[in-house]
Amino acid sequence: MASSLTKDSARPGTPGSEKTFFGHPRGLATLFMTEMWERFSYYGMRALLPLYLVAPAGLGLDAGTAIAIYSVYVSTVYLLAMPGGWFGDRVWGPRKTVTIAGSVIMAGHLVLALPTDGTFYFGLLLVAIGSGLLKSNISTMVGHLYDGPGDPRRDGGFTVFYMGINLGAFAAPLVIGTVGQKVDWHLGFALAALGMALGLAQFLLGSRHLSERSAVVPKPLDTAERNATLRKAMIWMLIAAVFYTIVVTTGHYTLNWVMVPLMVIGLVVPITVLARIKRDKELTGVEQSKVSGYIWFFVAAAVFWMIYDQGGSTLSIFADKHVDNHVFGWEFPVSWFQSVNPVLVMALAPVFAAIWLALARSGKEPSTIVKFAGGLVLVGISFFVFLLPLVAADGGKVSPWWIVLIYFCQTTGELMLSPVGLSVTTKMAPAKYASQMMGVWFLAVTAGDAVTGLLSTYGVDLNKTGVVAAEAALAVLAGVAVWMYRKNVKQLMGDVR
């Protein structure tokens, strides 16, 4: 990336004389590379996870249980982004929180690399905790690089950052997926640990280029708050320990005793958090209005991610059983399908950026609300497309191009919704909840995946045509509803476009 760093010709010490990264603050290169390697580790492990869960040489679970575990895991990762943001705001500051998070993620992947089934779920838990700590804070640090919400480079900076995510996500299934499926599952998980180690090293070496705000705890806990928080945490941990001890000793324990509570929490927490922020008397009238408008974006995003994230579970397991993965007589690992989405993002993101820029110059760029509506409709269309190979695969194999087409529809929807969602969250967040609002954005993923997990847990076959059609119709109808109420939402957003 060194070749991408340029230096302006202005005299040192004057504005614009600092080195830049594609025209952005140099600290963006540090965060870009850190997130790229962290996503390499995360998406590599995630590409293997559903396949390992159903493989005879893995855990040998049925498809419904595997989808439920996968959904619970992804839901938990994004659920923990909220307390991750809280730690960044109140305890460690964003920079220290990301350092600790990277270490925990690396430890989790190393536990997954152990060739024992008994430690597998503990490894997943560690990766989920570390990912939750990292997600909100690294995105907040991107925002710190710019001069407030009005900085014209801000949206572009988040787009460049998003490219780093997808670069790591593209390479991960090709490397980690191949080693995991073709050589050894646990060696694949070990490569994920190596990826996180590289990301952590990159972050520590490049931290000097970050904003000084990233090392500051915005609102540190006082002694009374710290003691009260520790006391509450200990009480809840004791309750959980007693409850699960009783369940285990009485012989009633099953995996659902862990999964179902996590999924219910994944639905209850987002609603509770948004309600708490909305009722905060310290917020100004303008901030209250923006929070009300943000709820629309949150619900739209939850529906979107409910379908989108099944690309790594429902679609992956379908591909493993029903898709012909041979090209010119050569068999490629099914996990490679997980590289389709990120490579499409990298190919199409510049196209979308150019389209938005051209439309903006002529005063015709769609508003954030319209982009969200379009993203929902497109993800719904992707599952209408999914119906065709589902029917055609009855008793046989279908072309891999069906999977590519489905991912193409989802990717175009993602590019209309996800980067814009990250940016609008930072713009609409009340100052009091800067990092925590990034956690709220990720809670939309939690809610969507929690619904998927609950459906799978209670016997709904997500590879059935009726279920797929219902999900597709829900997304399209939600997109139409957002578009119809766009003027109301725009009023609530105030000065945010």
CSV table of C-alpha atoms in Angstrom, one decimal:
chain,number,residue,atom,x,y,z
A,1,MET,CA,0.0,0.0,0.0
A,2,ALA,CA,3.0,2.3,0.2
A,3,SER,CA,2.7,3.2,-3.4
A,4,SER,CA,-0.8,4.6,-2.7
A,5,LEU,CA,0.6,7.1,-0.2
A,6,THR,CA,1.2,10.5,-1.8
A,7,LYS,CA,2.6,13.8,-0.5
A,8,ASP,CA,1.2,17.2,-1.5
A,9,SER,CA,3.6,19.9,-2.7
A,10,ALA,CA,2.6,22.4,0.0
A,11,ARG,CA,5.2,23.5,2.6
A,12,PRO,CA,5.4,21.2,5.6
A,13,GLY,CA,3.2,22.2,8.5
A,14,THR,CA,0.5,23.8,6.2
A,15,PRO,CA,-2.9,22.2,5.7
A,16,GLY,CA,-2.7,19.6,3.0
A,17,SER,CA,1.0,18.9,3.4
A,18,GLU,CA,0.6,15.6,5.2
A,19,LYS,CA,0.8,12.2,3.4
A,20,THR,CA,-2.5,10.9,2.2
A,21,PHE,CA,-4.0,7.5,1.3
A,22,PHE,CA,-6.0,7.8,-1.9
A,23,GLY,CA,-6.6,11.5,-1.0
A,24,HIS,CA,-7.7,10.6,2.6
A,25,PRO,CA,-5.8,10.9,5.9
A,26,ARG,CA,-2.9,8.5,6.2
A,27,GLY,CA,-4.5,6.9,9.2
A,28,LEU,CA,-7.1,5.4,6.9
A,29,ALA,CA,-4.3,3.1,5.5
A,30,THR,CA,-3.7,1.7,9.0
A,31,LEU,CA,-7.4,1.1,9.6
A,32,PHE,CA,-7.8,-0.3,6.0
A,33,MET,CA,-5.1,-2.9,6.5
A,34,THR,CA,-6.1,-3.8,10.0
A,35,GLU,CA,-9.7,-4.4,9.0
A,36,MET,CA,-8.5,-6.3,5.8
A,37,TRP,CA,-6.6,-8.8,7.9
A,38,GLU,CA,-9.2,-9.1,10.6
A,39,ARG,CA,-11.8,-9.8,7.9
A,40,PHE,CA,-9.5,-12.3,6.3
A,41,SER,CA,-9.5,-14.2,9.5
A,42,TYR,CA,-13.2,-13.8,10.2
A,43,TYR,CA,-14.5,-14.6,6.7
A,44,GLY,CA,-12.1,-17.5,6.3
A,45,MET,CA,-13.4,-19.1,9.4
A,46,ARG,CA,-17.0,-18.3,8.5
A,47,ALA,CA,-16.6,-19.9,5.1
A,48,LEU,CA,-15.5,-23.1,6.8
A,49,LEU,CA,-18.0,-23.0,9.7
A,50,PRO,CA,-21.3,-24.3,8.1
A,51,LEU,CA,-19.4,-26.8,6.0
A,52,TYR,CA,-17.4,-28.1,9.0
A,53,LEU,CA,-20.6,-28.4,11.1
A,54,VAL,CA,-22.3,-30.7,8.5
A,55,ALA,CA,-19.2,-32.6,7.3
A,56,PRO,CA,-18.9,-36.2,8.5
A,57,ALA,CA,-15.2,-35.5,9.3
A,58,GLY,CA,-16.4,-32.3,11.1
A,59,LEU,CA,-19.2,-32.3,13.7
A,60,GLY,CA,-21.6,-34.2,11.4
A,61,LEU,CA,-24.7,-32.1,12.3
A,62,ASP,CA,-27.9,-31.8,10.3
A,63,ALA,CA,-28.4,-28.8,8.1
A,64,GLY,CA,-31.0,-27.1,10.3
A,65,THR,CA,-28.8,-27.3,13.4
A,66,ALA,CA,-25.8,-26.1,11.4
A,67,ILE,CA,-27.7,-23.0,10.1
A,68,ALA,CA,-29.0,-22.3,13.6
A,69,ILE,CA,-25.5,-22.4,15.0
A,70,TYR,CA,-24.1,-20.3,12.2
A,71,SER,CA,-26.9,-17.7,12.7
A,72,VAL,CA,-26.4,-17.6,16.4
A,73,TYR,CA,-22.7,-17.1,16.0
A,74,VAL,CA,-23.1,-14.2,13.5
A,75,SER,CA,-25.9,-12.7,15.6
A,76,THR,CA,-23.7,-12.9,18.7
A,77,VAL,CA,-20.8,-11.2,16.9
A,78,TYR,CA,-22.9,-8.2,16.0
A,79,LEU,CA,-24.7,-8.3,19.4
A,80,LEU,CA,-21.4,-7.8,21.2
A,81,ALA,CA,-20.6,-4.8,19.0
A,82,MET,CA,-22.8,-2.8,21.4
A,83,PRO,CA,-20.9,-3.5,24.6
A,84,GLY,CA,-17.8,-3.2,22.4
A,85,GLY,CA,-18.8,0.4,21.7
A,86,TRP,CA,-19.5,0.9,25.3
A,87,PHE,CA,-16.0,-0.2,26.3
A,88,GLY,CA,-14.6,2.2,23.7
A,89,ASP,CA,-16.7,5.1,25.1
A,90,ARG,CA,-16.4,4.4,28.8
A,91,VAL,CA,-13.5,2.2,29.7
A,92,TRP,CA,-10.5,1.8,27.3
A,93,GLY,CA,-11.0,4.2,24.4
A,94,PRO,CA,-11.3,3.0,20.8
A,95,ARG,CA,-7.6,2.4,20.2
A,96,LYS,CA,-6.9,0.2,23.2
A,97,THR,CA,-10.2,-1.6,22.8
A,98,VAL,CA,-9.2,-2.6,19.2
A,99,THR,CA,-5.8,-3.9,20.5
A,100,ILE,CA,-7.4,-6.1,23.1
A,101,ALA,CA,-10.0,-7.2,20.6
A,102,GLY,CA,-7.4,-8.4,18.1
A,103,SER,CA,-5.7,-10.4,20.7
A,104,VAL,CA,-8.9,-12.1,21.8
A,105,ILE,CA,-9.9,-13.0,18.2
A,106,MET,CA,-6.4,-14.5,17.6
A,107,ALA,CA,-6.8,-16.6,20.7
A,108,GLY,CA,-10.2,-17.8,19.6
A,109,HIS,CA,-9.0,-18.9,16.2
A,110,LEU,CA,-6.1,-20.8,17.9
A,111,VAL,CA,-8.6,-22.6,20.1
A,112,LEU,CA,-10.6,-23.5,16.9
A,113,ALA,CA,-7.4,-24.9,15.5
A,114,LEU,CA,-7.2,-27.5,18.3
A,115,PRO,CA,-8.2,-30.9,17.0
A,116,THR,CA,-10.8,-31.5,19.7
A,117,ASP,CA,-14.6,-31.0,19.5
A,118,GLY,CA,-14.9,-30.1,23.1
A,119,THR,CA,-13.2,-26.7,22.7
A,120,PHE,CA,-14.9,-25.8,19.5
A,121,TYR,CA,-17.7,-23.7,20.9
A,122,PHE,CA,-15.4,-21.9,23.3
A,123,GLY,CA,-13.3,-20.9,20.3
A,124,LEU,CA,-16.4,-19.5,18.6
A,125,LEU,CA,-17.2,-17.6,21.8
A,126,LEU,CA,-13.8,-16.0,21.9
A,127,VAL,CA,-13.9,-14.9,18.3
A,128,ALA,CA,-17.4,-13.5,18.8
A,129,ILE,CA,-16.3,-11.5,21.9
A,130,GLY,CA,-13.2,-10.1,20.1
A,131,SER,CA,-15.1,-9.2,16.9
A,132,GLY,CA,-17.7,-7.4,19.0
A,133,LEU,CA,-15.1,-5.4,20.8
A,134,LEU,CA,-13.4,-4.5,17.5
A,135,LYS,CA,-16.3,-3.6,15.1
A,136,SER,CA,-17.8,-0.5,16.5
A,137,ASN,CA,-14.4,1.0,17.6
A,138,ILE,CA,-12.5,0.6,14.3
A,139,SER,CA,-15.4,2.2,12.4
A,140,THR,CA,-15.5,5.1,14.9
A,141,MET,CA,-11.8,5.6,14.4
A,142,VAL,CA,-12.4,6.0,10.6
A,143,GLY,CA,-14.9,8.8,11.5
A,144,HIS,CA,-12.2,10.4,13.8
A,145,LEU,CA,-10.0,11.0,10.8
A,146,TYR,CA,-12.3,13.6,9.3
A,147,ASP,CA,-13.4,17.1,10.2
A,148,GLY,CA,-16.9,16.3,11.4
A,149,PRO,CA,-20.0,15.0,9.5
A,150,GLY,CA,-19.7,17.8,7.0
A,151,ASP,CA,-16.3,16.8,5.7
A,152,PRO,CA,-16.9,16.0,2.0
A,153,ARG,CA,-14.3,13.2,2.1
A,154,ARG,CA,-16.2,11.3,4.8
A,155,ASP,CA,-18.5,9.1,2.7
A,156,GLY,CA,-15.6,8.3,0.3
A,157,GLY,CA,-13.4,7.3,3.3
A,158,PHE,CA,-15.9,4.8,4.5
A,159,THR,CA,-16.2,3.4,0.9
A,160,VAL,CA,-12.4,2.9,0.8
A,161,PHE,CA,-12.5,1.3,4.3
A,162,TYR,CA,-15.3,-1.0,3.0
A,163,MET,CA,-13.0,-2.1,0.1
A,164,GLY,CA,-10.5,-3.2,2.7
A,165,ILE,CA,-13.2,-5.4,4.3
A,166,ASN,CA,-14.0,-7.0,1.0
A,167,LEU,CA,-10.4,-7.5,0.0
A,168,GLY,CA,-9.8,-9.6,3.1
A,169,ALA,CA,-13.1,-11.4,2.6
A,170,PHE,CA,-12.3,-12.2,-1.0
A,171,ALA,CA,-8.9,-13.8,-0.3
A,172,ALA,CA,-10.0,-15.7,2.8
A,173,PRO,CA,-12.2,-18.5,1.3
A,174,LEU,CA,-9.6,-19.1,-1.5
A,175,VAL,CA,-6.8,-19.6,1.1
A,176,ILE,CA,-8.4,-20.7,4.3
A,177,GLY,CA,-11.3,-22.5,2.6
A,178,THR,CA,-9.0,-24.5,0.4
A,179,VAL,CA,-6.7,-25.5,3.2
A,180,GLY,CA,-9.6,-26.3,5.5
A,181,GLN,CA,-11.6,-28.4,3.0
A,182,LYS,CA,-8.8,-30.0,1.1
A,183,VAL,CA,-6.1,-30.5,3.8
A,184,ASP,CA,-7.4,-30.2,7.3
A,185,TRP,CA,-10.2,-28.3,8.9
A,186,HIS,CA,-8.2,-27.2,12.0
A,187,LEU,CA,-5.3,-26.1,9.9
A,188,GLY,CA,-7.7,-23.7,8.1
A,189,PHE,CA,-8.7,-22.3,11.4
A,190,ALA,CA,-5.0,-21.8,12.3
A,191,LEU,CA,-4.5,-19.8,9.1
A,192,ALA,CA,-7.3,-17.5,10.4
A,193,ALA,CA,-5.3,-16.9,13.6
A,194,LEU,CA,-2.3,-16.0,11.5
A,195,GLY,CA,-4.4,-13.5,9.5
A,196,MET,CA,-5.5,-11.8,12.8
A,197,ALA,CA,-1.9,-11.7,14.0
A,198,LEU,CA,-0.9,-9.8,10.9
A,199,GLY,CA,-3.8,-7.4,11.3
A,200,LEU,CA,-2.9,-6.7,15.0
A,201,ALA,CA,0.8,-6.1,14.1
A,202,GLN,CA,-0.3,-3.7,11.3
A,203,PHE,CA,-2.5,-1.8,13.8
A,204,LEU,CA,0.2,-1.4,16.4
A,205,LEU,CA,2.8,-0.3,13.9
A,206,GLY,CA,0.5,2.3,12.3
A,207,SER,CA,-1.3,3.7,15.3
A,208,ARG,CA,0.8,6.8,15.3
A,209,HIS,CA,-1.1,7.9,12.1
A,210,LEU,CA,-4.5,7.8,13.8
A,211,SER,CA,-6.4,10.7,15.3
A,212,GLU,CA,-5.4,11.6,18.9
A,213,ARG,CA,-9.2,11.3,19.7
A,214,SER,CA,-8.9,7.5,19.1
A,215,ALA,CA,-6.8,7.1,22.3
A,216,VAL,CA,-9.2,9.2,24.4
A,217,VAL,CA,-12.0,7.7,26.6
A,218,PRO,CA,-14.8,10.1,25.6
A,219,LYS,CA,-16.8,9.6,28.8
A,220,PRO,CA,-14.8,7.6,31.4
A,221,LEU,CA,-16.6,5.7,34.2
A,222,ASP,CA,-16.3,7.3,37.6
A,223,THR,CA,-15.6,5.1,40.6
A,224,ALA,CA,-19.2,4.7,41.6
A,225,GLU,CA,-20.3,3.7,38.0
A,226,ARG,CA,-17.4,1.3,37.7
A,227,ASN,CA,-18.3,-0.5,41.0
A,228,ALA,CA,-22.0,-0.6,40.1
A,229,THR,CA,-21.2,-2.1,36.6
A,230,LEU,CA,-18.9,-4.7,38.1
A,231,ARG,CA,-21.5,-5.6,40.7
A,232,LYS,CA,-24.3,-6.0,38.0
A,233,ALA,CA,-22.0,-8.1,35.8
A,234,MET,CA,-21.1,-10.4,38.6
A,235,ILE,CA,-24.7,-10.9,39.6
A,236,TRP,CA,-25.7,-11.8,36.0
A,237,MET,CA,-22.8,-14.2,35.7
A,238,LEU,CA,-23.7,-15.9,39.0
A,239,ILE,CA,-27.3,-16.3,37.8
A,240,ALA,CA,-26.2,-17.8,34.5
A,241,ALA,CA,-23.8,-20.1,36.3
A,242,VAL,CA,-26.4,-21.4,38.7
A,243,PHE,CA,-29.0,-21.8,36.0
A,244,TYR,CA,-26.8,-23.8,33.7
A,245,THR,CA,-25.4,-25.9,36.5
A,246,ILE,CA,-29.0,-27.0,37.4
A,247,VAL,CA,-29.8,-27.7,33.7
A,248,VAL,CA,-26.7,-29.8,33.2
A,249,THR,CA,-26.8,-31.7,36.5
A,250,THR,CA,-30.5,-32.6,36.0
A,251,GLY,CA,-29.7,-34.1,32.6
A,252,HIS,CA,-31.9,-31.6,30.6
A,253,TYR,CA,-29.1,-29.8,28.8
A,254,THR,CA,-29.1,-29.6,25.0
A,255,LEU,CA,-27.5,-27.1,22.7
A,256,ASN,CA,-30.8,-25.2,22.4
A,257,TRP,CA,-30.4,-24.1,26.1
A,258,VAL,CA,-27.6,-21.9,24.8
A,259,MET,CA,-28.8,-21.0,21.3
A,260,VAL,CA,-32.4,-20.0,22.0
A,261,PRO,CA,-31.6,-17.6,24.9
A,262,LEU,CA,-28.9,-15.9,22.7
A,263,MET,CA,-31.4,-15.6,19.8
A,264,VAL,CA,-34.1,-14.1,22.1
A,265,ILE,CA,-31.5,-11.7,23.5
A,266,GLY,CA,-30.6,-10.8,19.9
A,267,LEU,CA,-34.2,-9.6,19.3
A,268,VAL,CA,-34.8,-8.0,22.7
A,269,VAL,CA,-31.6,-6.1,23.1
A,270,PRO,CA,-31.9,-4.0,19.8
A,271,ILE,CA,-35.5,-3.0,20.8
A,272,THR,CA,-34.4,-2.1,24.4
A,273,VAL,CA,-31.3,-0.1,23.3
A,274,LEU,CA,-33.2,2.0,20.8
A,275,ALA,CA,-36.0,2.6,23.3
A,276,ARG,CA,-33.5,3.7,25.9
A,277,ILE,CA,-31.7,6.1,23.6
A,278,LYS,CA,-35.0,7.5,22.4
A,279,ARG,CA,-36.2,8.2,26.0
A,280,ASP,CA,-32.9,9.9,27.0
A,281,LYS,CA,-33.9,13.3,28.4
A,282,GLU,CA,-30.4,14.7,27.8
A,283,LEU,CA,-30.9,14.6,24.0
A,284,THR,CA,-31.9,17.7,22.2
A,285,GLY,CA,-35.0,17.9,20.1
A,286,VAL,CA,-32.9,17.7,17.0
A,287,GLU,CA,-31.1,14.6,18.3
A,288,GLN,CA,-34.5,13.0,19.3
A,289,SER,CA,-35.8,13.6,15.8
A,290,LYS,CA,-32.8,12.0,14.2
A,291,VAL,CA,-33.1,8.9,16.4
A,292,SER,CA,-36.7,8.5,15.3
A,293,GLY,CA,-35.6,8.7,11.7
A,294,TYR,CA,-32.8,6.3,12.3
A,295,ILE,CA,-35.3,3.6,13.5
A,296,TRP,CA,-36.6,3.3,10.0
A,297,PHE,CA,-33.1,2.6,8.7
A,298,PHE,CA,-32.6,0.1,11.5
A,299,VAL,CA,-35.7,-1.9,10.7
A,300,ALA,CA,-34.9,-1.9,7.0
A,301,ALA,CA,-31.3,-3.1,7.6
A,302,ALA,CA,-32.6,-5.9,9.9
A,303,VAL,CA,-34.8,-7.3,7.1
A,304,PHE,CA,-31.9,-6.9,4.6
A,305,TRP,CA,-29.4,-8.8,6.8
A,306,MET,CA,-31.8,-11.6,7.6
A,307,ILE,CA,-31.7,-12.6,4.0
A,308,TYR,CA,-28.2,-11.5,3.0
A,309,ASP,CA,-26.4,-13.4,5.8
A,310,GLN,CA,-28.0,-16.7,4.6
A,311,GLY,CA,-25.6,-16.4,1.7
A,312,GLY,CA,-23.0,-18.0,4.2
A,313,SER,CA,-25.4,-20.6,5.6
A,314,THR,CA,-28.5,-21.6,3.7
A,315,LEU,CA,-26.9,-21.0,0.3
A,316,SER,CA,-23.6,-22.5,1.3
A,317,ILE,CA,-25.2,-25.8,2.5
A,318,PHE,CA,-27.5,-25.8,-0.6
A,319,ALA,CA,-24.4,-25.4,-2.8
A,320,ASP,CA,-22.6,-28.2,-0.9
A,321,LYS,CA,-25.4,-30.6,-1.8
A,322,HIS,CA,-27.0,-29.5,-5.0
A,323,VAL,CA,-24.5,-27.3,-7.0
A,324,ASP,CA,-22.1,-28.7,-9.6
A,325,ASN,CA,-18.7,-27.4,-8.5
A,326,HIS,CA,-16.7,-28.6,-11.4
A,327,VAL,CA,-15.1,-26.4,-14.1
A,328,PHE,CA,-13.6,-28.1,-17.1
A,329,GLY,CA,-13.4,-31.3,-15.1
A,330,TRP,CA,-11.7,-29.7,-12.2
A,331,GLU,CA,-13.5,-29.6,-8.8
A,332,PHE,CA,-13.2,-26.5,-6.7
A,333,PRO,CA,-14.0,-26.2,-3.0
A,334,VAL,CA,-17.5,-25.1,-2.2
A,335,SER,CA,-16.2,-22.5,0.2
A,336,TRP,CA,-14.9,-20.6,-2.8
A,337,PHE,CA,-18.5,-19.4,-3.5
A,338,GLN,CA,-18.0,-17.1,-0.4
A,339,SER,CA,-15.4,-15.1,-2.5
A,340,VAL,CA,-18.0,-14.2,-5.1
A,341,ASN,CA,-19.7,-11.5,-3.0
A,342,PRO,CA,-16.5,-9.6,-2.1
A,343,VAL,CA,-15.0,-9.7,-5.6
A,344,LEU,CA,-18.3,-8.3,-6.9
A,345,VAL,CA,-18.2,-5.6,-4.2
A,346,MET,CA,-14.6,-4.6,-5.3
A,347,ALA,CA,-15.7,-4.6,-9.0
A,348,LEU,CA,-19.0,-2.8,-8.6
A,349,ALA,CA,-18.1,-0.3,-5.7
A,350,PRO,CA,-16.2,2.1,-8.1
A,351,VAL,CA,-19.1,1.8,-10.6
A,352,PHE,CA,-21.6,2.8,-7.9
A,353,ALA,CA,-19.4,5.6,-6.6
A,354,ALA,CA,-19.1,7.0,-10.1
A,355,ILE,CA,-22.8,6.8,-10.7
A,356,TRP,CA,-23.6,8.6,-7.4
A,357,LEU,CA,-21.0,11.2,-8.2
A,358,ALA,CA,-22.4,11.8,-11.7
A,359,LEU,CA,-26.0,12.0,-10.3
A,360,ALA,CA,-24.8,14.3,-7.5
A,361,ARG,CA,-23.3,16.7,-10.1
A,362,SER,CA,-26.6,16.9,-11.9
A,363,GLY,CA,-28.6,17.2,-8.6
A,364,LYS,CA,-30.2,13.8,-9.1
A,365,GLU,CA,-28.4,11.5,-6.6
A,366,PRO,CA,-31.0,9.4,-4.7
A,367,SER,CA,-31.4,10.1,-1.1
A,368,THR,CA,-30.2,7.7,1.6
A,369,ILE,CA,-33.8,6.6,2.1
A,370,VAL,CA,-34.2,5.7,-1.6
A,371,LYS,CA,-30.9,3.8,-1.6
A,372,PHE,CA,-32.1,1.8,1.4
A,373,ALA,CA,-35.4,1.0,-0.3
A,374,GLY,CA,-33.5,-0.1,-3.4
A,375,GLY,CA,-31.2,-2.4,-1.3
A,376,LEU,CA,-34.2,-4.1,0.2
A,377,VAL,CA,-35.9,-4.7,-3.1
A,378,LEU,CA,-32.7,-6.1,-4.6
A,379,VAL,CA,-32.1,-8.6,-1.7
A,380,GLY,CA,-35.7,-9.7,-2.1
A,381,ILE,CA,-35.1,-10.3,-5.8
A,382,SER,CA,-32.1,-12.4,-5.0
A,383,PHE,CA,-34.3,-14.9,-3.1
A,384,PHE,CA,-36.9,-14.9,-5.9
A,385,VAL,CA,-34.0,-15.9,-8.1
A,386,PHE,CA,-33.0,-18.6,-5.5
A,387,LEU,CA,-36.4,-20.2,-6.1
A,388,LEU,CA,-35.4,-21.3,-9.6
A,389,PRO,CA,-32.4,-23.5,-8.7
A,390,LEU,CA,-34.3,-24.8,-5.6
A,391,VAL,CA,-36.9,-26.2,-8.0
A,392,ALA,CA,-34.4,-27.4,-10.6
A,393,ALA,CA,-32.2,-29.1,-8.0
A,394,ASP,CA,-34.8,-31.7,-7.1
A,395,GLY,CA,-32.8,-34.9,-7.4
A,396,GLY,CA,-29.9,-33.4,-9.3
A,397,LYS,CA,-27.2,-30.7,-9.5
A,398,VAL,CA,-27.6,-27.2,-10.9
A,399,SER,CA,-25.2,-24.8,-12.5
A,400,PRO,CA,-22.9,-22.7,-10.2
A,401,TRP,CA,-23.9,-19.6,-12.1
A,402,TRP,CA,-27.2,-19.6,-10.2
A,403,ILE,CA,-25.3,-19.0,-7.0
A,404,VAL,CA,-23.3,-16.3,-8.7
A,405,LEU,CA,-26.5,-14.6,-10.0
A,406,ILE,CA,-28.0,-14.7,-6.5
A,407,TYR,CA,-24.8,-13.1,-5.0
A,408,PHE,CA,-24.8,-10.5,-7.7
A,409,CYS,CA,-28.3,-9.3,-6.8
A,410,GLN,CA,-27.4,-9.3,-3.1
A,411,THR,CA,-24.2,-7.4,-3.7
A,412,THR,CA,-25.9,-4.6,-5.7
A,413,GLY,CA,-28.3,-4.3,-2.8
A,414,GLU,CA,-25.5,-4.3,-0.3
A,415,LEU,CA,-23.7,-1.5,-2.1
A,416,MET,CA,-26.9,0.6,-1.9
A,417,LEU,CA,-27.4,0.0,1.8
A,418,SER,CA,-24.4,-1.0,3.8
A,419,PRO,CA,-21.7,1.7,3.2
A,420,VAL,CA,-24.4,4.4,3.3
A,421,GLY,CA,-25.7,2.8,6.5
A,422,LEU,CA,-22.3,3.1,8.2
A,423,SER,CA,-22.0,6.7,7.2
A,424,VAL,CA,-25.6,7.8,8.1
A,425,THR,CA,-25.1,6.2,11.5
A,426,THR,CA,-22.1,8.4,12.3
A,427,LYS,CA,-24.0,11.4,11.0
A,428,MET,CA,-27.3,10.8,13.0
A,429,ALA,CA,-25.7,9.6,16.2
A,430,PRO,CA,-26.2,11.8,19.2
A,431,ALA,CA,-22.9,13.0,20.5
A,432,LYS,CA,-23.4,11.1,23.8
A,433,TYR,CA,-23.6,7.8,21.9
A,434,ALA,CA,-20.9,8.1,19.3
A,435,SER,CA,-19.3,4.7,19.5
A,436,GLN,CA,-22.4,3.0,20.8
A,437,MET,CA,-24.5,4.0,17.8
A,438,MET,CA,-22.1,2.1,15.6
A,439,GLY,CA,-23.0,-0.8,17.9
A,440,VAL,CA,-26.7,-0.1,17.3
A,441,TRP,CA,-26.1,-0.3,13.5
A,442,PHE,CA,-24.6,-3.7,14.0
A,443,LEU,CA,-27.5,-4.8,16.1
A,444,ALA,CA,-29.6,-4.7,12.9
A,445,VAL,CA,-27.5,-7.7,11.8
A,446,THR,CA,-28.1,-9.3,15.2
A,447,ALA,CA,-31.8,-9.0,14.9
A,448,GLY,CA,-31.9,-10.3,11.3
A,449,ASP,CA,-29.7,-13.4,12.1
A,450,ALA,CA,-31.6,-14.0,15.4
A,451,VAL,CA,-34.8,-14.5,13.4
A,452,THR,CA,-33.0,-16.9,11.0
A,453,GLY,CA,-31.6,-18.8,13.9
A,454,LEU,CA,-35.0,-19.1,15.6
A,455,LEU,CA,-36.7,-20.3,12.4
A,456,SER,CA,-34.0,-23.0,12.0
A,457,THR,CA,-34.1,-24.1,15.6
A,458,TYR,CA,-37.8,-24.6,15.5
A,459,GLY,CA,-37.8,-26.8,12.4
A,460,VAL,CA,-38.4,-24.4,9.6
A,461,ASP,CA,-36.5,-25.6,6.5
A,462,LEU,CA,-35.0,-22.5,5.0
A,463,ASN,CA,-34.2,-24.3,1.8
A,464,LYS,CA,-37.9,-24.9,1.1
A,465,THR,CA,-39.5,-22.9,-1.8
A,466,GLY,CA,-42.4,-21.5,0.4
A,467,VAL,CA,-40.1,-20.1,3.0
A,468,VAL,CA,-37.7,-18.6,0.5
A,469,ALA,CA,-40.6,-17.0,-1.4
A,470,ALA,CA,-42.0,-15.6,1.9
A,471,GLU,CA,-38.7,-14.0,2.8
A,472,ALA,CA,-38.3,-12.6,-0.7
A,473,ALA,CA,-41.8,-11.0,-0.6
A,474,LEU,CA,-41.1,-9.6,2.9
A,475,ALA,CA,-38.0,-7.8,1.7
A,476,VAL,CA,-39.6,-6.3,-1.4
A,477,LEU,CA,-42.6,-5.1,0.5
A,478,ALA,CA,-40.4,-3.6,3.2
A,479,GLY,CA,-38.5,-1.7,0.4
A,480,VAL,CA,-41.7,-0.4,-1.0
A,481,ALA,CA,-42.9,0.8,2.4
A,482,VAL,CA,-39.6,2.7,3.1
A,483,TRP,CA,-39.9,4.4,-0.3
A,484,MET,CA,-43.6,5.3,0.2
A,485,TYR,CA,-42.7,7.0,3.6
A,486,ARG,CA,-39.5,8.6,2.4
A,487,LYS,CA,-40.8,12.2,2.9
A,488,ASN,CA,-41.7,11.5,6.5
A,489,VAL,CA,-38.3,10.0,7.3
A,490,LYS,CA,-36.5,12.9,5.5
A,491,GLN,CA,-38.2,15.4,7.9
A,492,LEU,CA,-37.1,13.4,10.9
A,493,MET,CA,-33.4,13.3,9.6
A,494,GLY,CA,-33.1,17.1,9.8
A,495,ASP,CA,-30.0,18.4,8.2
A,496,VAL,CA,-28.7,14.9,7.3
A,497,ARG,CA,-29.3,13.9,3.7
